[in-house]
């Protein structure tokens, strides 16, 4: 009995060891490895068909900081038009977020998520975009809030187009989260590139200069959102080219989404 099962068990062990050893290659082969050019979010039709996603936003007030809320509401309308046009070119319907909430504290957001360390958040279930308008009791500057809004809108687009769909065979780890977040940074820059190019330059440079502090919270943020340098690099791509294709973080090598 032993003589017959031992070779079978051995063969089995060899196959198992091989599977473990070649797991990454197999994932690459079936297109589920993070960074595989064949994974579903990397080959979405939007990359080839949507064209430039940006545009001007004539509705914005001339003095952005005079009324930050009015600027955000005007920008939301422009973002809806930009994304409707881009998705339309790819033959996809666009639905605006169900609501844009300008909140004074993270606790007011609709998500019910336990993480309160953010300046904006997209609640994917309710499709609500939240932007924090105060920090430490002070009103935030308007353009950084506009970038937050454009970033959360990008999450909305990732959601309604299925790019953020977590039902596939991919691995949903921190590397996946960084690709999602850095893509949102890139798309935010693409949508704002003609809205306020100079302010976008300033914001990108301050992201690049962000010291990667070693505090626990900063480290956790970097793990899930990418470093300041990575964020600035993807913002620059979105700003320069302004297309979904230039923001395809899903097929970028790991070092570009660190
Ligand atoms: Zn985000």
mmCIF file of N, CA, C and O and ligand atoms in Angstrom, residues 120 151-152 155 181 184 225, ligand 1:
data_model
loop_
_atom_site.group_PDB
_atom_site.id
_atom_site.type_symbol
_atom_site.label_atom_id
_atom_site.label_comp_id
_atom_site.label_asym_id
_atom_site.label_seq_id
_atom_site.Cartn_x
_atom_site.Cartn_y
_atom_site.Cartn_z
ATOM 1 N N UNK A 120 -11.169 63.832 1.674
ATOM 2 C CA UNK A 120 -12.309 63.546 0.816
ATOM 3 C C UNK A 120 -12.547 62.055 0.815
ATOM 4 O O UNK A 120 -11.607 61.282 1.053
ATOM 5 N N UNK A 151 -10.572 64.100 -7.458
ATOM 6 C CA UNK A 151 -10.068 62.760 -7.089
ATOM 7 C C UNK A 151 -11.243 61.842 -6.703
ATOM 8 O O UNK A 151 -11.315 60.701 -7.141
ATOM 9 N N UNK A 152 -12.177 62.364 -5.915
ATOM 10 C CA UNK A 152 -13.320 61.527 -5.519
ATOM 11 C C UNK A 152 -14.229 61.247 -6.722
ATOM 12 O O UNK A 152 -14.827 60.178 -6.818
ATOM 13 N N UNK A 155 -12.846 58.347 -8.397
ATOM 14 C CA UNK A 155 -13.272 57.093 -7.742
ATOM 15 C C UNK A 155 -14.682 56.701 -8.196
ATOM 16 O O UNK A 155 -14.987 55.529 -8.369
ATOM 17 N N UNK A 181 -5.764 54.405 -6.094
ATOM 18 C CA UNK A 181 -5.605 55.781 -5.607
ATOM 19 C C UNK A 181 -4.745 56.624 -6.550
ATOM 20 O O UNK A 181 -5.066 57.776 -6.827
ATOM 21 N N UNK A 184 -6.650 57.632 -9.444
ATOM 22 C CA UNK A 184 -7.563 58.740 -9.132
ATOM 23 C C UNK A 184 -6.803 60.070 -9.114
ATOM 24 O O UNK A 184 -7.317 61.092 -9.564
ATOM 25 N N UNK A 225 -2.098 54.497 -0.410
ATOM 26 C CA UNK A 225 -2.278 55.551 -1.414
ATOM 27 C C UNK A 225 -1.036 55.814 -2.271
ATOM 28 O O UNK A 225 -1.122 56.544 -3.241
HETATM 29 ZN ZN1 LIG B 1 -8.875 58.182 -2.999
#
